[in-house]
Amino acid sequence: MLLAIDVGNTSTVLGVFEGDRLTARFRIHTDRMRMESEYRVLLKNLFALEDLPPPRAALISSVVPPVEREMARAIEGLFGVRARVVDLEATGLEVLIDNPREAGMDRLVNAVGALAYPSPTGRYIVVDFGTATTFDLVEAPNRYLGGAIAIGPQTAADALASRTAKLPRIDLIPPERAVGRNTLEALRSGLVLGYAALVEGMVRRFKEEAGEALVLATGGFASVLKPLCPSFDLVDEDLTLRGLLRIHKALG
């Protein structure tokens, strides 16, 4: 049994695999101030909630170093398992950007997950909706070619609400029309339909530069945008966790 953990800037996702099957999935808030003892309590309660046995292995992908350290110590203290933190070498990718160490580990793990899917051209575009929205170009068998970074839709919505006097916080659901007739409709149009247009435009530009590719979307907002983004070939909200599973298998 593998405990796979994706530590992002806003959320941390924990997945438990039995073989290739994802048997449990938890999403918690990423808290840079949480200590090892607190993670022990949290992990113990989550495993008890689903009546899960202790994991035999643990693998962490992280863009928040303080969290990965405390989480790894908690896993070892609670389960007696050494948690490995994924680094560039562990991904097995050939990272063809100016400074490979700059690439976010979540993006590289997504690339590994994407390569499990068959692509007629051997190329992949991965769109990940998180604190940032990232676009990554991947090529079989193991080449990461680069990408683009934009602000995430929820981050944009939160920024509007916090930095304006009269704009409310909203749920990111598609509006009935592009021309909003009130503030709520106008916000949903800009933040949901606007992001769909951004995604479609970026995917088109990637394909103009690199050629046809299989487009995979991941992250919580991917399922919301799928009906609005005909460029999406597949939506896999657990792509990062599946990438961690592939890395774990490769590491033996």
PDB file of C-alpha atoms in Angstrom:
ATOM      1  CA  MET A   1       0.000   0.000   0.000  1.00  0.00           C
ATOM      2  CA  LEU A   2       1.359   3.409  -1.043  1.00  0.00           C
ATOM      3  CA  LEU A   3       0.598   6.758   0.574  1.00  0.00           C
ATOM      4  CA  ALA A   4       1.065   9.384  -2.164  1.00  0.00           C
ATOM      5  CA  ILE A   5       1.032  13.037  -1.124  1.00  0.00           C
ATOM      6  CA  ASP A   6       0.881  16.128  -3.331  1.00  0.00           C
ATOM      7  CA  VAL A   7       1.690  19.256  -1.303  1.00  0.00           C
ATOM      8  CA  GLY A   8       0.494  22.356  -3.151  1.00  0.00           C
ATOM      9  CA  ASN A   9       0.488  25.996  -2.141  1.00  0.00           C
ATOM     10  CA  THR A  10      -3.208  25.996  -1.213  1.00  0.00           C
ATOM     11  CA  SER A  11      -4.214  22.350  -0.808  1.00  0.00           C
ATOM     12  CA  THR A  12      -2.518  19.075   0.027  1.00  0.00           C
ATOM     13  CA  VAL A  13      -3.938  15.913  -1.528  1.00  0.00           C
ATOM     14  CA  LEU A  14      -3.282  12.501  -0.021  1.00  0.00           C
ATOM     15  CA  GLY A  15      -4.009   9.317  -1.939  1.00  0.00           C
ATOM     16  CA  VAL A  16      -3.809   5.706  -0.785  1.00  0.00           C
ATOM     17  CA  PHE A  17      -3.132   3.097  -3.465  1.00  0.00           C
ATOM     18  CA  GLU A  18      -3.607  -0.651  -3.238  1.00  0.00           C
ATOM     19  CA  GLY A  19      -1.738  -1.783  -6.298  1.00  0.00           C
ATOM     20  CA  ASP A  20      -2.976   0.437  -9.120  1.00  0.00           C
ATOM     21  CA  ARG A  21      -6.280   1.223  -7.426  1.00  0.00           C
ATOM     22  CA  LEU A  22      -6.802   4.528  -5.630  1.00  0.00           C
ATOM     23  CA  THR A  23      -8.763   3.386  -2.587  1.00  0.00           C
ATOM     24  CA  ALA A  24      -8.875   6.630  -0.598  1.00  0.00           C
ATOM     25  CA  ARG A  25      -8.322  10.298  -1.326  1.00  0.00           C
ATOM     26  CA  PHE A  26      -8.186  13.228   1.089  1.00  0.00           C
ATOM     27  CA  ARG A  27      -7.789  16.964   0.509  1.00  0.00           C
ATOM     28  CA  ILE A  28      -6.612  19.212   3.349  1.00  0.00           C
ATOM     29  CA  HIS A  29      -5.558  22.829   3.626  1.00  0.00           C
ATOM     30  CA  THR A  30      -1.815  23.417   3.229  1.00  0.00           C
ATOM     31  CA  ASP A  31      -0.655  24.973   6.481  1.00  0.00           C
ATOM     32  CA  ARG A  32       3.004  26.016   6.618  1.00  0.00           C
ATOM     33  CA  MET A  33       2.803  26.365  10.409  1.00  0.00           C
ATOM     34  CA  ARG A  34       1.526  22.837  11.140  1.00  0.00           C
ATOM     35  CA  MET A  35       4.033  20.739  13.077  1.00  0.00           C
ATOM     36  CA  GLU A  36       4.986  17.055  12.980  1.00  0.00           C
ATOM     37  CA  SER A  37       2.799  16.142  15.975  1.00  0.00           C
ATOM     38  CA  GLU A  38      -0.218  17.790  14.348  1.00  0.00           C
ATOM     39  CA  TYR A  39       0.357  15.836  11.135  1.00  0.00           C
ATOM     40  CA  ARG A  40       0.548  12.635  13.166  1.00  0.00           C
ATOM     41  CA  VAL A  41      -2.893  13.311  14.644  1.00  0.00           C
ATOM     42  CA  LEU A  42      -4.278  14.281  11.251  1.00  0.00           C
ATOM     43  CA  LEU A  43      -2.922  11.212   9.466  1.00  0.00           C
ATOM     44  CA  LYS A  44      -4.047   8.876  12.240  1.00  0.00           C
ATOM     45  CA  ASN A  45      -7.579  10.252  12.068  1.00  0.00           C
ATOM     46  CA  LEU A  46      -7.765  10.149   8.260  1.00  0.00           C
ATOM     47  CA  PHE A  47      -6.629   6.522   8.145  1.00  0.00           C
ATOM     48  CA  ALA A  48      -9.055   5.614  10.914  1.00  0.00           C
ATOM     49  CA  LEU A  49     -11.878   7.380   9.060  1.00  0.00           C
ATOM     50  CA  GLU A  50     -11.544   4.977   6.122  1.00  0.00           C
ATOM     51  CA  ASP A  51     -10.382   2.022   8.257  1.00  0.00           C
ATOM     52  CA  LEU A  52      -7.103   1.837   6.343  1.00  0.00           C
ATOM     53  CA  PRO A  53      -4.092  -0.258   7.342  1.00  0.00           C
ATOM     54  CA  PRO A  54      -0.718   1.490   7.679  1.00  0.00           C
ATOM     55  CA  PRO A  55       1.015   2.195   4.361  1.00  0.00           C
ATOM     56  CA  ARG A  56       4.084   0.210   3.373  1.00  0.00           C
ATOM     57  CA  ALA A  57       5.598   3.116   1.440  1.00  0.00           C
ATOM     58  CA  ALA A  58       5.145   6.870   1.145  1.00  0.00           C
ATOM     59  CA  LEU A  59       6.085   9.340  -1.563  1.00  0.00           C
ATOM     60  CA  ILE A  60       5.741  13.125  -1.381  1.00  0.00           C
ATOM     61  CA  SER A  61       5.678  15.703  -4.161  1.00  0.00           C
ATOM     62  CA  SER A  62       5.930  19.201  -2.742  1.00  0.00           C
ATOM     63  CA  VAL A  63       6.306  22.859  -3.642  1.00  0.00           C
ATOM     64  CA  VAL A  64       6.248  23.872   0.056  1.00  0.00           C
ATOM     65  CA  PRO A  65       9.476  22.691   1.791  1.00  0.00           C
ATOM     66  CA  PRO A  66       8.364  23.352   5.422  1.00  0.00           C
ATOM     67  CA  VAL A  67       5.328  21.126   4.939  1.00  0.00           C
ATOM     68  CA  GLU A  68       7.201  18.276   3.284  1.00  0.00           C
ATOM     69  CA  ARG A  69       9.699  18.107   6.165  1.00  0.00           C
ATOM     70  CA  GLU A  70       7.074  17.962   8.901  1.00  0.00           C
ATOM     71  CA  MET A  71       4.883  15.568   6.924  1.00  0.00           C
ATOM     72  CA  ALA A  72       7.776  13.189   6.269  1.00  0.00           C
ATOM     73  CA  ARG A  73       8.704  13.121   9.964  1.00  0.00           C
ATOM     74  CA  ALA A  74       5.098  12.475  10.938  1.00  0.00           C
ATOM     75  CA  ILE A  75       4.782   9.552   8.521  1.00  0.00           C
ATOM     76  CA  GLU A  76       7.954   7.947   9.824  1.00  0.00           C
ATOM     77  CA  GLY A  77       6.953   8.508  13.450  1.00  0.00           C
ATOM     78  CA  LEU A  78       3.399   7.237  13.021  1.00  0.00           C
ATOM     79  CA  PHE A  79       3.797   4.407  10.505  1.00  0.00           C
ATOM     80  CA  GLY A  80       7.504   3.556  10.763  1.00  0.00           C
ATOM     81  CA  VAL A  81       7.863   4.208   7.030  1.00  0.00           C
ATOM     82  CA  ARG A  82      10.477   6.480   5.479  1.00  0.00           C
ATOM     83  CA  ALA A  83       8.703   8.974   3.232  1.00  0.00           C
ATOM     84  CA  ARG A  84      10.687   9.784   0.110  1.00  0.00           C
ATOM     85  CA  VAL A  85      10.418  13.317  -1.279  1.00  0.00           C
ATOM     86  CA  VAL A  86      10.442  13.337  -5.076  1.00  0.00           C
ATOM     87  CA  ASP A  87      13.314  15.212  -6.696  1.00  0.00           C
ATOM     88  CA  LEU A  88      14.222  15.862 -10.318  1.00  0.00           C
ATOM     89  CA  GLU A  89      16.210  12.648 -10.695  1.00  0.00           C
ATOM     90  CA  ALA A  90      13.399  10.513  -9.280  1.00  0.00           C
ATOM     91  CA  THR A  91      10.995  11.638 -12.014  1.00  0.00           C
ATOM     92  CA  GLY A  92      13.152  10.075 -14.714  1.00  0.00           C
ATOM     93  CA  LEU A  93      12.347  13.019 -16.980  1.00  0.00           C
ATOM     94  CA  GLU A  94      14.656  14.809 -19.363  1.00  0.00           C
ATOM     95  CA  VAL A  95      13.779  18.401 -18.452  1.00  0.00           C
ATOM     96  CA  LEU A  96      14.611  20.609 -21.423  1.00  0.00           C
ATOM     97  CA  ILE A  97      14.288  24.087 -19.960  1.00  0.00           C
ATOM     98  CA  ASP A  98      16.984  26.675 -19.189  1.00  0.00           C
ATOM     99  CA  ASN A  99      17.261  25.658 -15.523  1.00  0.00           C
ATOM    100  CA  PRO A 100      15.688  22.244 -14.843  1.00  0.00           C
ATOM    101  CA  ARG A 101      15.758  22.911 -11.080  1.00  0.00           C
ATOM    102  CA  GLU A 102      13.232  25.718 -11.568  1.00  0.00           C
ATOM    103  CA  ALA A 103      10.485  23.376 -12.720  1.00  0.00           C
ATOM    104  CA  GLY A 104       7.778  22.897 -10.108  1.00  0.00           C
ATOM    105  CA  MET A 105       7.724  19.331  -8.847  1.00  0.00           C
ATOM    106  CA  ASP A 106       3.949  19.147  -9.214  1.00  0.00           C
ATOM    107  CA  ARG A 107       4.317  19.957 -12.909  1.00  0.00           C
ATOM    108  CA  LEU A 108       6.965  17.287 -13.410  1.00  0.00           C
ATOM    109  CA  VAL A 109       4.917  14.666 -11.566  1.00  0.00           C
ATOM    110  CA  ASN A 110       1.929  15.608 -13.748  1.00  0.00           C
ATOM    111  CA  ALA A 111       4.136  15.002 -16.778  1.00  0.00           C
ATOM    112  CA  VAL A 112       4.977  11.513 -15.520  1.00  0.00           C
ATOM    113  CA  GLY A 113       1.272  10.838 -14.984  1.00  0.00           C
ATOM    114  CA  ALA A 114       0.392  12.067 -18.464  1.00  0.00           C
ATOM    115  CA  LEU A 115       2.899   9.729 -20.110  1.00  0.00           C
ATOM    116  CA  ALA A 116       0.815   6.755 -18.933  1.00  0.00           C
ATOM    117  CA  TYR A 117      -1.874   7.706 -21.458  1.00  0.00           C
ATOM    118  CA  PRO A 118      -1.533   6.738 -25.115  1.00  0.00           C
ATOM    119  CA  SER A 119      -1.068   9.727 -27.427  1.00  0.00           C
ATOM    120  CA  PRO A 120      -1.221   9.324 -31.216  1.00  0.00           C
ATOM    121  CA  THR A 121       1.495  11.946 -31.643  1.00  0.00           C
ATOM    122  CA  GLY A 122       3.548  11.147 -28.553  1.00  0.00           C
ATOM    123  CA  ARG A 123       2.959  14.699 -27.286  1.00  0.00           C
ATOM    124  CA  TYR A 124       0.891  15.912 -24.355  1.00  0.00           C
ATOM    125  CA  ILE A 125      -0.402  19.237 -23.091  1.00  0.00           C
ATOM    126  CA  VAL A 126      -1.208  19.143 -19.365  1.00  0.00           C
ATOM    127  CA  VAL A 127      -3.457  21.871 -17.956  1.00  0.00           C
ATOM    128  CA  ASP A 128      -3.495  21.973 -14.156  1.00  0.00           C
ATOM    129  CA  PHE A 129      -5.876  24.230 -12.234  1.00  0.00           C
ATOM    130  CA  GLY A 130      -4.550  25.081  -8.797  1.00  0.00           C
ATOM    131  CA  THR A 131      -3.324  28.211  -7.033  1.00  0.00           C
ATOM    132  CA  ALA A 132      -1.822  28.880 -10.455  1.00  0.00           C
ATOM    133  CA  THR A 133      -3.054  27.523 -13.767  1.00  0.00           C
ATOM    134  CA  THR A 134      -0.166  25.782 -15.493  1.00  0.00           C
ATOM    135  CA  PHE A 135       0.246  24.537 -19.050  1.00  0.00           C
ATOM    136  CA  ASP A 136       2.982  21.986 -19.729  1.00  0.00           C
ATOM    137  CA  LEU A 137       4.245  20.377 -22.909  1.00  0.00           C
ATOM    138  CA  VAL A 138       5.462  16.790 -22.604  1.00  0.00           C
ATOM    139  CA  GLU A 139       6.827  14.395 -25.206  1.00  0.00           C
ATOM    140  CA  ALA A 140       7.238  10.627 -25.033  1.00  0.00           C
ATOM    141  CA  PRO A 141       9.120   8.768 -23.833  1.00  0.00           C
ATOM    142  CA  ASN A 142      10.260  11.109 -21.063  1.00  0.00           C
ATOM    143  CA  ARG A 143      10.802  14.704 -22.206  1.00  0.00           C
ATOM    144  CA  TYR A 144       9.460  17.765 -20.413  1.00  0.00           C
ATOM    145  CA  LEU A 145       9.663  20.677 -22.846  1.00  0.00           C
ATOM    146  CA  GLY A 146       8.387  23.654 -20.848  1.00  0.00           C
ATOM    147  CA  GLY A 147       5.148  25.491 -20.323  1.00  0.00           C
ATOM    148  CA  ALA A 148       3.253  28.557 -19.154  1.00  0.00           C
ATOM    149  CA  ILE A 149       1.916  29.849 -15.843  1.00  0.00           C
ATOM    150  CA  ALA A 150      -1.190  31.984 -15.225  1.00  0.00           C
ATOM    151  CA  ILE A 151      -3.074  32.918 -12.086  1.00  0.00           C
ATOM    152  CA  GLY A 152      -5.536  30.259 -10.926  1.00  0.00           C
ATOM    153  CA  PRO A 153      -9.271  30.981 -11.225  1.00  0.00           C
ATOM    154  CA  GLN A 154      -9.985  30.698  -7.499  1.00  0.00           C
ATOM    155  CA  THR A 155      -6.937  32.829  -6.725  1.00  0.00           C
ATOM    156  CA  ALA A 156      -8.236  35.466  -9.135  1.00  0.00           C
ATOM    157  CA  ALA A 157     -11.711  35.336  -7.600  1.00  0.00           C
ATOM    158  CA  ASP A 158     -10.292  35.704  -4.090  1.00  0.00           C
ATOM    159  CA  ALA A 159      -8.095  38.610  -5.179  1.00  0.00           C
ATOM    160  CA  LEU A 160     -11.063  40.452  -6.673  1.00  0.00           C
ATOM    161  CA  ALA A 161     -13.107  39.975  -3.522  1.00  0.00           C
ATOM    162  CA  SER A 162     -10.317  41.055  -1.194  1.00  0.00           C
ATOM    163  CA  ARG A 163      -9.088  44.058  -3.198  1.00  0.00           C
ATOM    164  CA  THR A 164     -12.417  45.595  -4.239  1.00  0.00           C
ATOM    165  CA  ALA A 165     -15.064  47.186  -2.054  1.00  0.00           C
ATOM    166  CA  LYS A 166     -18.202  45.913  -3.752  1.00  0.00           C
ATOM    167  CA  LEU A 167     -17.332  42.654  -5.532  1.00  0.00           C
ATOM    168  CA  PRO A 168     -18.438  39.558  -3.549  1.00  0.00           C
ATOM    169  CA  ARG A 169     -16.877  36.134  -3.232  1.00  0.00           C
ATOM    170  CA  ILE A 170     -18.597  33.739  -5.633  1.00  0.00           C
ATOM    171  CA  ASP A 171     -18.823  30.071  -6.522  1.00  0.00           C
ATOM    172  CA  LEU A 172     -17.098  29.357  -9.809  1.00  0.00           C
ATOM    173  CA  ILE A 173     -19.940  27.859 -11.814  1.00  0.00           C
ATOM    174  CA  PRO A 174     -20.725  28.557 -15.494  1.00  0.00           C
ATOM    175  CA  PRO A 175     -23.203  31.383 -16.134  1.00  0.00           C
ATOM    176  CA  GLU A 176     -26.136  31.069 -18.502  1.00  0.00           C
ATOM    177  CA  ARG A 177     -24.846  33.871 -20.747  1.00  0.00           C
ATOM    178  CA  ALA A 178     -21.641  35.751 -21.453  1.00  0.00           C
ATOM    179  CA  VAL A 179     -23.288  39.176 -21.082  1.00  0.00           C
ATOM    180  CA  GLY A 180     -24.025  39.348 -17.377  1.00  0.00           C
ATOM    181  CA  ARG A 181     -27.062  41.332 -16.244  1.00  0.00           C
ATOM    182  CA  ASN A 182     -25.899  41.737 -12.683  1.00  0.00           C
ATOM    183  CA  THR A 183     -22.617  41.678 -10.771  1.00  0.00           C
ATOM    184  CA  LEU A 184     -22.824  37.977  -9.941  1.00  0.00           C
ATOM    185  CA  GLU A 185     -23.414  36.989 -13.573  1.00  0.00           C
ATOM    186  CA  ALA A 186     -20.684  39.348 -14.742  1.00  0.00           C
ATOM    187  CA  LEU A 187     -18.154  37.845 -12.336  1.00  0.00           C
ATOM    188  CA  ARG A 188     -19.030  34.295 -13.357  1.00  0.00           C
ATOM    189  CA  SER A 189     -18.797  35.247 -17.003  1.00  0.00           C
ATOM    190  CA  GLY A 190     -15.354  36.759 -16.593  1.00  0.00           C
ATOM    191  CA  LEU A 191     -13.942  34.149 -14.252  1.00  0.00           C
ATOM    192  CA  VAL A 192     -15.438  30.999 -15.785  1.00  0.00           C
ATOM    193  CA  LEU A 193     -16.028  31.804 -19.462  1.00  0.00           C
ATOM    194  CA  GLY A 194     -12.940  34.009 -19.417  1.00  0.00           C
ATOM    195  CA  TYR A 195     -10.805  31.147 -18.133  1.00  0.00           C
ATOM    196  CA  ALA A 196     -12.273  28.794 -20.710  1.00  0.00           C
ATOM    197  CA  ALA A 197     -11.231  31.280 -23.405  1.00  0.00           C
ATOM    198  CA  LEU A 198      -7.764  31.583 -21.853  1.00  0.00           C
ATOM    199  CA  VAL A 199      -7.335  27.809 -21.806  1.00  0.00           C
ATOM    200  CA  GLU A 200      -8.556  27.328 -25.360  1.00  0.00           C
ATOM    201  CA  GLY A 201      -6.289  30.099 -26.581  1.00  0.00           C
ATOM    202  CA  MET A 202      -3.205  28.748 -24.811  1.00  0.00           C
ATOM    203  CA  VAL A 203      -3.813  25.187 -26.004  1.00  0.00           C
ATOM    204  CA  ARG A 204      -4.180  26.489 -29.561  1.00  0.00           C
ATOM    205  CA  ARG A 205      -0.895  28.389 -29.280  1.00  0.00           C
ATOM    206  CA  PHE A 206       0.898  25.340 -27.870  1.00  0.00           C
ATOM    207  CA  LYS A 207      -0.332  23.236 -30.779  1.00  0.00           C
ATOM    208  CA  GLU A 208       0.704  25.899 -33.295  1.00  0.00           C
ATOM    209  CA  GLU A 209       4.244  25.748 -31.894  1.00  0.00           C
ATOM    210  CA  ALA A 210       4.580  22.033 -31.146  1.00  0.00           C
ATOM    211  CA  GLY A 211       1.978  20.217 -33.247  1.00  0.00           C
ATOM    212  CA  GLU A 212      -1.005  18.118 -32.245  1.00  0.00           C
ATOM    213  CA  ALA A 213      -1.023  16.709 -28.729  1.00  0.00           C
ATOM    214  CA  LEU A 214      -3.255  14.881 -26.275  1.00  0.00           C
ATOM    215  CA  VAL A 215      -4.725  17.464 -23.889  1.00  0.00           C
ATOM    216  CA  LEU A 216      -5.164  16.379 -20.264  1.00  0.00           C
ATOM    217  CA  ALA A 217      -6.786  18.602 -17.647  1.00  0.00           C
ATOM    218  CA  THR A 218      -6.425  18.143 -13.908  1.00  0.00           C
ATOM    219  CA  GLY A 219      -7.220  20.023 -10.715  1.00  0.00           C
ATOM    220  CA  GLY A 220     -10.599  20.724  -9.157  1.00  0.00           C
ATOM    221  CA  PHE A 221     -11.682  23.307 -11.741  1.00  0.00           C
ATOM    222  CA  ALA A 222     -11.041  20.964 -14.681  1.00  0.00           C
ATOM    223  CA  SER A 223     -14.433  19.250 -14.427  1.00  0.00           C
ATOM    224  CA  VAL A 224     -16.181  22.653 -14.343  1.00  0.00           C
ATOM    225  CA  LEU A 225     -14.446  23.768 -17.530  1.00  0.00           C
ATOM    226  CA  LYS A 226     -14.695  20.499 -19.442  1.00  0.00           C
ATOM    227  CA  PRO A 227     -18.066  21.339 -21.079  1.00  0.00           C
ATOM    228  CA  LEU A 228     -16.652  24.724 -22.085  1.00  0.00           C
ATOM    229  CA  CYS A 229     -13.271  23.516 -23.377  1.00  0.00           C
ATOM    230  CA  PRO A 230     -13.561  21.275 -26.443  1.00  0.00           C
ATOM    231  CA  SER A 231      -9.768  21.043 -26.527  1.00  0.00           C
ATOM    232  CA  PHE A 232      -9.781  18.736 -23.467  1.00  0.00           C
ATOM    233  CA  ASP A 233      -9.309  15.125 -24.513  1.00  0.00           C
ATOM    234  CA  LEU A 234      -9.280  13.796 -20.937  1.00  0.00           C
ATOM    235  CA  VAL A 235      -9.934  15.052 -17.421  1.00  0.00           C
ATOM    236  CA  ASP A 236      -8.084  13.242 -14.621  1.00  0.00           C
ATOM    237  CA  GLU A 237      -8.402  15.011 -11.277  1.00  0.00           C
ATOM    238  CA  ASP A 238      -5.945  12.520  -9.760  1.00  0.00           C
ATOM    239  CA  LEU A 239      -3.233  12.906 -12.393  1.00  0.00           C
ATOM    240  CA  THR A 240      -0.605  14.039  -9.868  1.00  0.00           C
ATOM    241  CA  LEU A 241      -1.310  11.099  -7.564  1.00  0.00           C
ATOM    242  CA  ARG A 242      -1.091   8.700 -10.507  1.00  0.00           C
ATOM    243  CA  GLY A 243       2.205  10.289 -11.476  1.00  0.00           C
ATOM    244  CA  LEU A 244       3.486   9.607  -7.957  1.00  0.00           C
ATOM    245  CA  LEU A 245       2.390   5.990  -8.273  1.00  0.00           C
ATOM    246  CA  ARG A 246       4.336   5.624 -11.533  1.00  0.00           C
ATOM    247  CA  ILE A 247       7.434   7.166  -9.933  1.00  0.00           C
ATOM    248  CA  HIS A 248       7.110   4.829  -6.928  1.00  0.00           C
ATOM    249  CA  LYS A 249       6.994   1.808  -9.246  1.00  0.00           C
ATOM    250  CA  ALA A 250      10.029   3.030 -11.196  1.00  0.00           C
ATOM    251  CA  LEU A 251      12.006   3.577  -8.006  1.00  0.00           C
ATOM    252  CA  GLY A 252      11.203   0.043  -6.862  1.00  0.00           C
TER     253      GLY A 252
END
